[in-house]
Amino acid sequence: MKYSIKYFILLMLALVFTLPIAILFLLSFSQKWVFPKLLPEKLTLENWTVILGDGHVISNSFVISLSIALFVAGSATILGFVLSRYIAYHPKRRLLTFLTYFPFALSPVIFAICLKYYFIKLGLIGNLYGIVLAQLIIALPYSIIFFLSFWNQKVLDYQNLVYTLGGKQKQAFLYITLPLAKSFLVICFFQCFLISWFEYGLTSIIGYGKISTLTIHVFQFINEANIFYAALSCCLLILPPVILLWFNKRFIIQQKG
């Protein structure tokens, strides 16, 4: 009896999480769905064929979003790893850590409005460089905060042991620090990628409507009441996170086990 209740609860949870995604995919293959009909009248591949064609605005925005997210995630992870070490062992660690939380004190939209004046002065409004910099302002502090827990006394003792045995700083980094930080680096990259991938507030204001990422188009289609293209864009939007989850389970978690 207990097992049947457990499986029923698990089944309900699975339905709760998968049903919205299933509806999105169903809508992405639909062209006509009139209330109160339970299912669409017409299912077709035409939406996917048109949007994934060469030069279509959605396919271009997908490539732009993917490029931005990969660059921001890689840059934030590397810079955050380096800067977090400096902050972790600094005498004024508490103050520097407190300042790192500042970008998260405001909502992304309000924060973007505060930054907009400086971006205009620097000529970074409405171009790709401005969006990348704006997203780095959010992703980099997160990366620093994430890595602060890694730089503990144990890591420092391992590094000092290498120096004591005659090793150099490069050897300590390659053979001690990097292997210990491998899982941290991968997880931080995933998280920073998701921060950039789903970012809307900063991108919409700093991009000034000239750089359209996939999240921008999702909201545009919703405002236009184009539910079929909006659903298709959402399917593309959730694709990279699903791949990252699979990669994390397949390679990271299994290797730890």
PDB file of C-alpha atoms in Angstrom:
ATOM      1  CA  MET A   1       0.000   0.000   0.000  1.00  0.00           C
ATOM      2  CA  LYS A   2       2.803   2.393   0.911  1.00  0.00           C
ATOM      3  CA  TYR A   3       4.629   1.656  -2.348  1.00  0.00           C
ATOM      4  CA  SER A   4       1.490   2.236  -4.425  1.00  0.00           C
ATOM      5  CA  ILE A   5       0.945   5.634  -2.786  1.00  0.00           C
ATOM      6  CA  LYS A   6       4.591   6.506  -3.373  1.00  0.00           C
ATOM      7  CA  TYR A   7       4.409   5.572  -7.057  1.00  0.00           C
ATOM      8  CA  PHE A   8       1.148   7.475  -7.444  1.00  0.00           C
ATOM      9  CA  ILE A   9       2.712  10.618  -5.983  1.00  0.00           C
ATOM     10  CA  LEU A  10       5.762  10.217  -8.238  1.00  0.00           C
ATOM     11  CA  LEU A  11       3.482   9.767 -11.242  1.00  0.00           C
ATOM     12  CA  MET A  12       1.540  12.923 -10.371  1.00  0.00           C
ATOM     13  CA  LEU A  13       4.759  14.895  -9.968  1.00  0.00           C
ATOM     14  CA  ALA A  14       6.015  13.599 -13.309  1.00  0.00           C
ATOM     15  CA  LEU A  15       2.768  14.707 -14.968  1.00  0.00           C
ATOM     16  CA  VAL A  16       2.968  18.143 -13.347  1.00  0.00           C
ATOM     17  CA  PHE A  17       6.487  18.700 -14.693  1.00  0.00           C
ATOM     18  CA  THR A  18       6.082  17.109 -18.125  1.00  0.00           C
ATOM     19  CA  LEU A  19       2.563  18.226 -19.066  1.00  0.00           C
ATOM     20  CA  PRO A  20       3.464  21.919 -19.701  1.00  0.00           C
ATOM     21  CA  ILE A  21       6.394  20.854 -21.902  1.00  0.00           C
ATOM     22  CA  ALA A  22       4.191  18.392 -23.767  1.00  0.00           C
ATOM     23  CA  ILE A  23       1.620  21.134 -24.406  1.00  0.00           C
ATOM     24  CA  LEU A  24       4.354  23.437 -25.728  1.00  0.00           C
ATOM     25  CA  PHE A  25       5.526  20.807 -28.199  1.00  0.00           C
ATOM     26  CA  LEU A  26       1.931  20.107 -29.239  1.00  0.00           C
ATOM     27  CA  LEU A  27       1.326  23.805 -29.863  1.00  0.00           C
ATOM     28  CA  SER A  28       4.551  24.112 -31.838  1.00  0.00           C
ATOM     29  CA  PHE A  29       3.196  21.546 -34.336  1.00  0.00           C
ATOM     30  CA  SER A  30      -0.261  23.152 -34.475  1.00  0.00           C
ATOM     31  CA  GLN A  31      -1.790  25.778 -36.703  1.00  0.00           C
ATOM     32  CA  LYS A  32      -5.357  25.864 -35.470  1.00  0.00           C
ATOM     33  CA  TRP A  33      -6.636  25.166 -31.973  1.00  0.00           C
ATOM     34  CA  VAL A  34     -10.034  26.578 -31.177  1.00  0.00           C
ATOM     35  CA  PHE A  35     -11.726  26.389 -27.786  1.00  0.00           C
ATOM     36  CA  PRO A  36     -13.380  24.182 -26.527  1.00  0.00           C
ATOM     37  CA  LYS A  37     -11.715  21.453 -28.607  1.00  0.00           C
ATOM     38  CA  LEU A  38      -9.320  19.357 -26.567  1.00  0.00           C
ATOM     39  CA  LEU A  39      -6.778  18.822 -29.343  1.00  0.00           C
ATOM     40  CA  PRO A  40      -5.644  20.978 -32.278  1.00  0.00           C
ATOM     41  CA  GLU A  41      -7.488  20.566 -35.557  1.00  0.00           C
ATOM     42  CA  LYS A  42      -4.304  20.456 -37.601  1.00  0.00           C
ATOM     43  CA  LEU A  43      -0.834  19.152 -36.808  1.00  0.00           C
ATOM     44  CA  THR A  44       1.982  19.970 -39.197  1.00  0.00           C
ATOM     45  CA  LEU A  45       5.753  20.413 -39.452  1.00  0.00           C
ATOM     46  CA  GLU A  46       5.295  23.670 -41.318  1.00  0.00           C
ATOM     47  CA  ASN A  47       6.071  25.889 -38.304  1.00  0.00           C
ATOM     48  CA  TRP A  48       9.366  24.113 -37.630  1.00  0.00           C
ATOM     49  CA  THR A  49      10.266  24.022 -41.320  1.00  0.00           C
ATOM     50  CA  VAL A  50       9.717  27.762 -41.729  1.00  0.00           C
ATOM     51  CA  ILE A  51      11.442  28.865 -38.518  1.00  0.00           C
ATOM     52  CA  LEU A  52      14.449  26.567 -38.871  1.00  0.00           C
ATOM     53  CA  GLY A  53      15.003  27.667 -42.437  1.00  0.00           C
ATOM     54  CA  ASP A  54      18.056  29.681 -43.396  1.00  0.00           C
ATOM     55  CA  GLY A  55      17.842  33.346 -42.487  1.00  0.00           C
ATOM     56  CA  HIS A  56      14.677  33.159 -40.407  1.00  0.00           C
ATOM     57  CA  VAL A  57      14.590  35.520 -37.475  1.00  0.00           C
ATOM     58  CA  ILE A  58      14.089  32.734 -34.911  1.00  0.00           C
ATOM     59  CA  SER A  59      16.945  30.571 -36.160  1.00  0.00           C
ATOM     60  CA  ASN A  60      19.208  33.632 -36.190  1.00  0.00           C
ATOM     61  CA  SER A  61      18.176  34.614 -32.663  1.00  0.00           C
ATOM     62  CA  PHE A  62      18.862  31.049 -31.479  1.00  0.00           C
ATOM     63  CA  VAL A  63      22.417  31.233 -32.820  1.00  0.00           C
ATOM     64  CA  ILE A  64      22.921  34.702 -31.307  1.00  0.00           C
ATOM     65  CA  SER A  65      21.604  33.595 -27.897  1.00  0.00           C
ATOM     66  CA  LEU A  66      23.726  30.450 -27.934  1.00  0.00           C
ATOM     67  CA  SER A  67      26.872  32.389 -28.867  1.00  0.00           C
ATOM     68  CA  ILE A  68      26.289  34.998 -26.167  1.00  0.00           C
ATOM     69  CA  ALA A  69      25.513  32.407 -23.496  1.00  0.00           C
ATOM     70  CA  LEU A  70      28.599  30.308 -24.283  1.00  0.00           C
ATOM     71  CA  PHE A  71      30.899  33.332 -24.252  1.00  0.00           C
ATOM     72  CA  VAL A  72      29.399  34.823 -21.094  1.00  0.00           C
ATOM     73  CA  ALA A  73      29.461  31.462 -19.287  1.00  0.00           C
ATOM     74  CA  GLY A  74      33.064  30.762 -20.248  1.00  0.00           C
ATOM     75  CA  SER A  75      34.301  34.266 -19.402  1.00  0.00           C
ATOM     76  CA  ALA A  76      32.389  34.486 -16.112  1.00  0.00           C
ATOM     77  CA  THR A  77      33.593  31.046 -15.010  1.00  0.00           C
ATOM     78  CA  ILE A  78      37.275  31.754 -15.700  1.00  0.00           C
ATOM     79  CA  LEU A  79      37.272  35.299 -14.311  1.00  0.00           C
ATOM     80  CA  GLY A  80      35.163  34.304 -11.305  1.00  0.00           C
ATOM     81  CA  PHE A  81      37.535  31.466 -10.478  1.00  0.00           C
ATOM     82  CA  VAL A  82      40.532  33.796 -10.498  1.00  0.00           C
ATOM     83  CA  LEU A  83      38.900  36.735  -8.704  1.00  0.00           C
ATOM     84  CA  SER A  84      37.237  34.549  -6.068  1.00  0.00           C
ATOM     85  CA  ARG A  85      40.642  33.276  -4.942  1.00  0.00           C
ATOM     86  CA  TYR A  86      41.825  36.833  -4.452  1.00  0.00           C
ATOM     87  CA  ILE A  87      38.708  37.723  -2.456  1.00  0.00           C
ATOM     88  CA  ALA A  88      38.674  34.482  -0.424  1.00  0.00           C
ATOM     89  CA  TYR A  89      42.146  35.085   1.047  1.00  0.00           C
ATOM     90  CA  HIS A  90      41.913  38.875   1.244  1.00  0.00           C
ATOM     91  CA  PRO A  91      41.911  40.518   4.710  1.00  0.00           C
ATOM     92  CA  LYS A  92      38.727  42.402   3.758  1.00  0.00           C
ATOM     93  CA  ARG A  93      36.893  39.348   2.468  1.00  0.00           C
ATOM     94  CA  ARG A  94      33.571  40.256   4.116  1.00  0.00           C
ATOM     95  CA  LEU A  95      33.495  43.726   2.556  1.00  0.00           C
ATOM     96  CA  LEU A  96      34.449  42.484  -0.915  1.00  0.00           C
ATOM     97  CA  THR A  97      31.898  39.671  -0.710  1.00  0.00           C
ATOM     98  CA  PHE A  98      29.218  42.152   0.358  1.00  0.00           C
ATOM     99  CA  LEU A  99      29.999  44.341  -2.684  1.00  0.00           C
ATOM    100  CA  THR A 100      29.747  41.279  -4.924  1.00  0.00           C
ATOM    101  CA  TYR A 101      26.065  40.926  -4.006  1.00  0.00           C
ATOM    102  CA  PHE A 102      25.256  44.475  -5.184  1.00  0.00           C
ATOM    103  CA  PRO A 103      24.068  43.542  -8.745  1.00  0.00           C
ATOM    104  CA  PHE A 104      21.460  41.244  -7.201  1.00  0.00           C
ATOM    105  CA  ALA A 105      20.014  43.941  -4.936  1.00  0.00           C
ATOM    106  CA  LEU A 106      17.901  45.308  -7.805  1.00  0.00           C
ATOM    107  CA  SER A 107      15.741  43.656 -10.414  1.00  0.00           C
ATOM    108  CA  PRO A 108      17.483  43.206 -13.799  1.00  0.00           C
ATOM    109  CA  VAL A 109      15.234  45.814 -15.454  1.00  0.00           C
ATOM    110  CA  ILE A 110      15.899  48.520 -12.839  1.00  0.00           C
ATOM    111  CA  PHE A 111      19.581  47.620 -12.799  1.00  0.00           C
ATOM    112  CA  ALA A 112      19.695  47.931 -16.603  1.00  0.00           C
ATOM    113  CA  ILE A 113      18.049  51.356 -16.452  1.00  0.00           C
ATOM    114  CA  CYS A 114      20.711  52.457 -13.951  1.00  0.00           C
ATOM    115  CA  LEU A 115      23.448  51.232 -16.283  1.00  0.00           C
ATOM    116  CA  LYS A 116      21.885  52.569 -19.469  1.00  0.00           C
ATOM    117  CA  TYR A 117      23.420  56.073 -19.184  1.00  0.00           C
ATOM    118  CA  TYR A 118      26.951  54.690 -18.922  1.00  0.00           C
ATOM    119  CA  PHE A 119      26.377  52.266 -21.784  1.00  0.00           C
ATOM    120  CA  ILE A 120      25.164  55.126 -23.973  1.00  0.00           C
ATOM    121  CA  LYS A 121      28.307  57.117 -23.158  1.00  0.00           C
ATOM    122  CA  LEU A 122      30.467  54.111 -24.030  1.00  0.00           C
ATOM    123  CA  GLY A 123      28.575  53.442 -27.253  1.00  0.00           C
ATOM    124  CA  LEU A 124      27.430  50.029 -26.074  1.00  0.00           C
ATOM    125  CA  ILE A 125      23.675  50.471 -26.498  1.00  0.00           C
ATOM    126  CA  GLY A 126      22.038  48.398 -29.186  1.00  0.00           C
ATOM    127  CA  ASN A 127      24.987  46.162 -30.028  1.00  0.00           C
ATOM    128  CA  LEU A 128      26.291  42.722 -29.178  1.00  0.00           C
ATOM    129  CA  TYR A 129      29.194  43.977 -27.062  1.00  0.00           C
ATOM    130  CA  GLY A 130      26.865  45.882 -24.766  1.00  0.00           C
ATOM    131  CA  ILE A 131      24.649  42.853 -24.177  1.00  0.00           C
ATOM    132  CA  VAL A 132      27.650  40.637 -23.424  1.00  0.00           C
ATOM    133  CA  LEU A 133      29.058  43.182 -20.970  1.00  0.00           C
ATOM    134  CA  ALA A 134      25.659  43.693 -19.311  1.00  0.00           C
ATOM    135  CA  GLN A 135      25.181  39.958 -18.822  1.00  0.00           C
ATOM    136  CA  LEU A 136      28.728  39.607 -17.502  1.00  0.00           C
ATOM    137  CA  ILE A 137      27.910  42.199 -14.845  1.00  0.00           C
ATOM    138  CA  ILE A 138      25.323  39.719 -13.556  1.00  0.00           C
ATOM    139  CA  ALA A 139      27.053  36.407 -14.287  1.00  0.00           C
ATOM    140  CA  LEU A 140      30.512  37.337 -12.974  1.00  0.00           C
ATOM    141  CA  PRO A 141      29.390  38.216  -9.407  1.00  0.00           C
ATOM    142  CA  TYR A 142      27.425  34.964  -9.300  1.00  0.00           C
ATOM    143  CA  SER A 143      30.533  33.070 -10.382  1.00  0.00           C
ATOM    144  CA  ILE A 144      32.623  34.760  -7.684  1.00  0.00           C
ATOM    145  CA  ILE A 145      30.075  33.967  -4.983  1.00  0.00           C
ATOM    146  CA  PHE A 146      29.860  30.368  -6.203  1.00  0.00           C
ATOM    147  CA  PHE A 147      33.627  29.813  -6.044  1.00  0.00           C
ATOM    148  CA  LEU A 148      34.138  31.447  -2.645  1.00  0.00           C
ATOM    149  CA  SER A 149      33.140  28.190  -0.957  1.00  0.00           C
ATOM    150  CA  PHE A 150      35.829  26.335  -2.902  1.00  0.00           C
ATOM    151  CA  TRP A 151      38.765  28.396  -1.636  1.00  0.00           C
ATOM    152  CA  ASN A 152      38.914  26.988   1.879  1.00  0.00           C
ATOM    153  CA  GLN A 153      41.791  26.163   4.202  1.00  0.00           C
ATOM    154  CA  LYS A 154      42.052  22.613   2.838  1.00  0.00           C
ATOM    155  CA  VAL A 155      42.837  23.812  -0.692  1.00  0.00           C
ATOM    156  CA  LEU A 156      45.363  26.300   0.669  1.00  0.00           C
ATOM    157  CA  ASP A 157      47.068  23.568   2.694  1.00  0.00           C
ATOM    158  CA  TYR A 158      47.365  21.338  -0.381  1.00  0.00           C
ATOM    159  CA  GLN A 159      48.932  24.191  -2.345  1.00  0.00           C
ATOM    160  CA  ASN A 160      51.379  24.975   0.460  1.00  0.00           C
ATOM    161  CA  LEU A 161      52.320  21.299   0.617  1.00  0.00           C
ATOM    162  CA  VAL A 162      53.309  21.385  -3.048  1.00  0.00           C
ATOM    163  CA  TYR A 163      55.467  24.464  -2.417  1.00  0.00           C
ATOM    164  CA  THR A 164      57.052  22.770   0.594  1.00  0.00           C
ATOM    165  CA  LEU A 165      58.033  19.758  -1.546  1.00  0.00           C
ATOM    166  CA  GLY A 166      59.692  22.009  -4.099  1.00  0.00           C
ATOM    167  CA  GLY A 167      56.809  22.380  -6.525  1.00  0.00           C
ATOM    168  CA  LYS A 168      56.091  25.594  -8.404  1.00  0.00           C
ATOM    169  CA  GLN A 169      52.894  27.602  -8.617  1.00  0.00           C
ATOM    170  CA  LYS A 170      52.100  26.222 -12.073  1.00  0.00           C
ATOM    171  CA  GLN A 171      52.438  22.636 -10.843  1.00  0.00           C
ATOM    172  CA  ALA A 172      50.246  23.337  -7.818  1.00  0.00           C
ATOM    173  CA  PHE A 173      47.573  24.748 -10.112  1.00  0.00           C
ATOM    174  CA  LEU A 174      47.695  21.940 -12.699  1.00  0.00           C
ATOM    175  CA  TYR A 175      47.986  18.950 -10.378  1.00  0.00           C
ATOM    176  CA  ILE A 176      46.188  20.104  -7.224  1.00  0.00           C
ATOM    177  CA  THR A 177      43.893  23.109  -7.700  1.00  0.00           C
ATOM    178  CA  LEU A 178      42.471  22.262 -11.123  1.00  0.00           C
ATOM    179  CA  PRO A 179      41.529  18.616 -10.346  1.00  0.00           C
ATOM    180  CA  LEU A 180      39.888  19.698  -7.096  1.00  0.00           C
ATOM    181  CA  ALA A 181      37.958  22.464  -8.858  1.00  0.00           C
ATOM    182  CA  LYS A 182      36.895  20.425 -11.896  1.00  0.00           C
ATOM    183  CA  SER A 183      33.311  19.779 -10.782  1.00  0.00           C
ATOM    184  CA  PHE A 184      32.994  23.361  -9.487  1.00  0.00           C
ATOM    185  CA  LEU A 185      34.080  24.739 -12.854  1.00  0.00           C
ATOM    186  CA  VAL A 186      31.603  22.599 -14.783  1.00  0.00           C
ATOM    187  CA  ILE A 187      28.665  23.440 -12.523  1.00  0.00           C
ATOM    188  CA  CYS A 188      29.495  27.145 -12.541  1.00  0.00           C
ATOM    189  CA  PHE A 189      29.705  27.114 -16.335  1.00  0.00           C
ATOM    190  CA  PHE A 190      26.261  25.477 -16.521  1.00  0.00           C
ATOM    191  CA  GLN A 191      24.753  27.992 -14.104  1.00  0.00           C
ATOM    192  CA  CYS A 192      26.262  31.028 -15.830  1.00  0.00           C
ATOM    193  CA  PHE A 193      25.087  29.675 -19.165  1.00  0.00           C
ATOM    194  CA  LEU A 194      21.519  29.469 -17.851  1.00  0.00           C
ATOM    195  CA  ILE A 195      21.752  32.992 -16.393  1.00  0.00           C
ATOM    196  CA  SER A 196      22.714  34.353 -19.801  1.00  0.00           C
ATOM    197  CA  TRP A 197      20.389  32.070 -21.778  1.00  0.00           C
ATOM    198  CA  PHE A 198      17.226  33.106 -19.931  1.00  0.00           C
ATOM    199  CA  GLU A 199      18.195  36.767 -19.384  1.00  0.00           C
ATOM    200  CA  TYR A 200      15.518  39.190 -20.561  1.00  0.00           C
ATOM    201  CA  GLY A 201      15.535  42.473 -18.581  1.00  0.00           C
ATOM    202  CA  LEU A 202      19.116  43.579 -19.255  1.00  0.00           C
ATOM    203  CA  THR A 203      19.045  42.305 -22.833  1.00  0.00           C
ATOM    204  CA  SER A 204      15.834  44.123 -23.767  1.00  0.00           C
ATOM    205  CA  ILE A 205      17.006  47.488 -22.413  1.00  0.00           C
ATOM    206  CA  ILE A 206      20.686  47.417 -23.330  1.00  0.00           C
ATOM    207  CA  GLY A 207      19.939  45.746 -26.667  1.00  0.00           C
ATOM    208  CA  TYR A 208      17.468  48.556 -27.395  1.00  0.00           C
ATOM    209  CA  GLY A 209      15.475  46.341 -29.746  1.00  0.00           C
ATOM    210  CA  LYS A 210      18.368  46.001 -32.201  1.00  0.00           C
ATOM    211  CA  ILE A 211      19.724  42.692 -30.894  1.00  0.00           C
ATOM    212  CA  SER A 212      16.972  40.100 -30.634  1.00  0.00           C
ATOM    213  CA  THR A 213      17.759  37.053 -28.561  1.00  0.00           C
ATOM    214  CA  LEU A 214      15.468  34.061 -28.283  1.00  0.00           C
ATOM    215  CA  THR A 215      13.912  35.256 -25.013  1.00  0.00           C
ATOM    216  CA  ILE A 216      13.070  38.588 -26.651  1.00  0.00           C
ATOM    217  CA  HIS A 217      11.226  36.804 -29.451  1.00  0.00           C
ATOM    218  CA  VAL A 218       9.292  34.630 -27.013  1.00  0.00           C
ATOM    219  CA  PHE A 219       7.809  37.717 -25.360  1.00  0.00           C
ATOM    220  CA  GLN A 220       7.199  39.341 -28.754  1.00  0.00           C
ATOM    221  CA  PHE A 221       5.182  36.364 -29.970  1.00  0.00           C
ATOM    222  CA  ILE A 222       3.237  36.273 -26.694  1.00  0.00           C
ATOM    223  CA  ASN A 223       2.385  39.978 -27.038  1.00  0.00           C
ATOM    224  CA  GLU A 224       1.301  39.349 -30.619  1.00  0.00           C
ATOM    225  CA  ALA A 225      -0.904  36.432 -29.413  1.00  0.00           C
ATOM    226  CA  ASN A 226       0.984  34.130 -31.774  1.00  0.00           C
ATOM    227  CA  ILE A 227       0.839  31.121 -29.474  1.00  0.00           C
ATOM    228  CA  PHE A 228       2.182  28.641 -32.035  1.00  0.00           C
ATOM    229  CA  TYR A 229       5.423  30.517 -32.751  1.00  0.00           C
ATOM    230  CA  ALA A 230       5.717  31.389 -29.063  1.00  0.00           C
ATOM    231  CA  ALA A 231       5.466  27.693 -28.165  1.00  0.00           C
ATOM    232  CA  LEU A 232       8.031  26.785 -30.823  1.00  0.00           C
ATOM    233  CA  SER A 233      10.412  29.439 -29.502  1.00  0.00           C
ATOM    234  CA  CYS A 234       9.907  28.106 -25.963  1.00  0.00           C
ATOM    235  CA  CYS A 235      10.769  24.599 -27.187  1.00  0.00           C
ATOM    236  CA  LEU A 236      14.037  25.946 -28.589  1.00  0.00           C
ATOM    237  CA  LEU A 237      14.565  27.870 -25.359  1.00  0.00           C
ATOM    238  CA  ILE A 238      14.371  24.775 -23.145  1.00  0.00           C
ATOM    239  CA  LEU A 239      16.492  22.619 -25.463  1.00  0.00           C
ATOM    240  CA  PRO A 240      19.984  23.673 -24.218  1.00  0.00           C
ATOM    241  CA  PRO A 241      19.060  23.359 -20.496  1.00  0.00           C
ATOM    242  CA  VAL A 242      17.729  19.844 -21.144  1.00  0.00           C
ATOM    243  CA  ILE A 243      20.978  18.919 -22.908  1.00  0.00           C
ATOM    244  CA  LEU A 244      22.990  20.359 -20.024  1.00  0.00           C
ATOM    245  CA  LEU A 245      20.949  18.350 -17.513  1.00  0.00           C
ATOM    246  CA  TRP A 246      21.519  15.190 -19.519  1.00  0.00           C
ATOM    247  CA  PHE A 247      25.243  15.935 -19.805  1.00  0.00           C
ATOM    248  CA  ASN A 248      25.457  16.625 -16.076  1.00  0.00           C
ATOM    249  CA  LYS A 249      23.717  13.334 -15.223  1.00  0.00           C
ATOM    250  CA  ARG A 250      25.537  11.276 -17.846  1.00  0.00           C
ATOM    251  CA  PHE A 251      29.108  12.442 -17.297  1.00  0.00           C
ATOM    252  CA  ILE A 252      29.406  14.415 -14.056  1.00  0.00           C
ATOM    253  CA  ILE A 253      27.179  12.546 -11.585  1.00  0.00           C
ATOM    254  CA  GLN A 254      28.104   9.072 -12.892  1.00  0.00           C
ATOM    255  CA  GLN A 255      31.815   9.874 -12.691  1.00  0.00           C
ATOM    256  CA  LYS A 256      31.403  10.915  -9.067  1.00  0.00           C
ATOM    257  CA  GLY A 257      29.525   7.703  -8.329  1.00  0.00           C
TER     258      GLY A 257
END
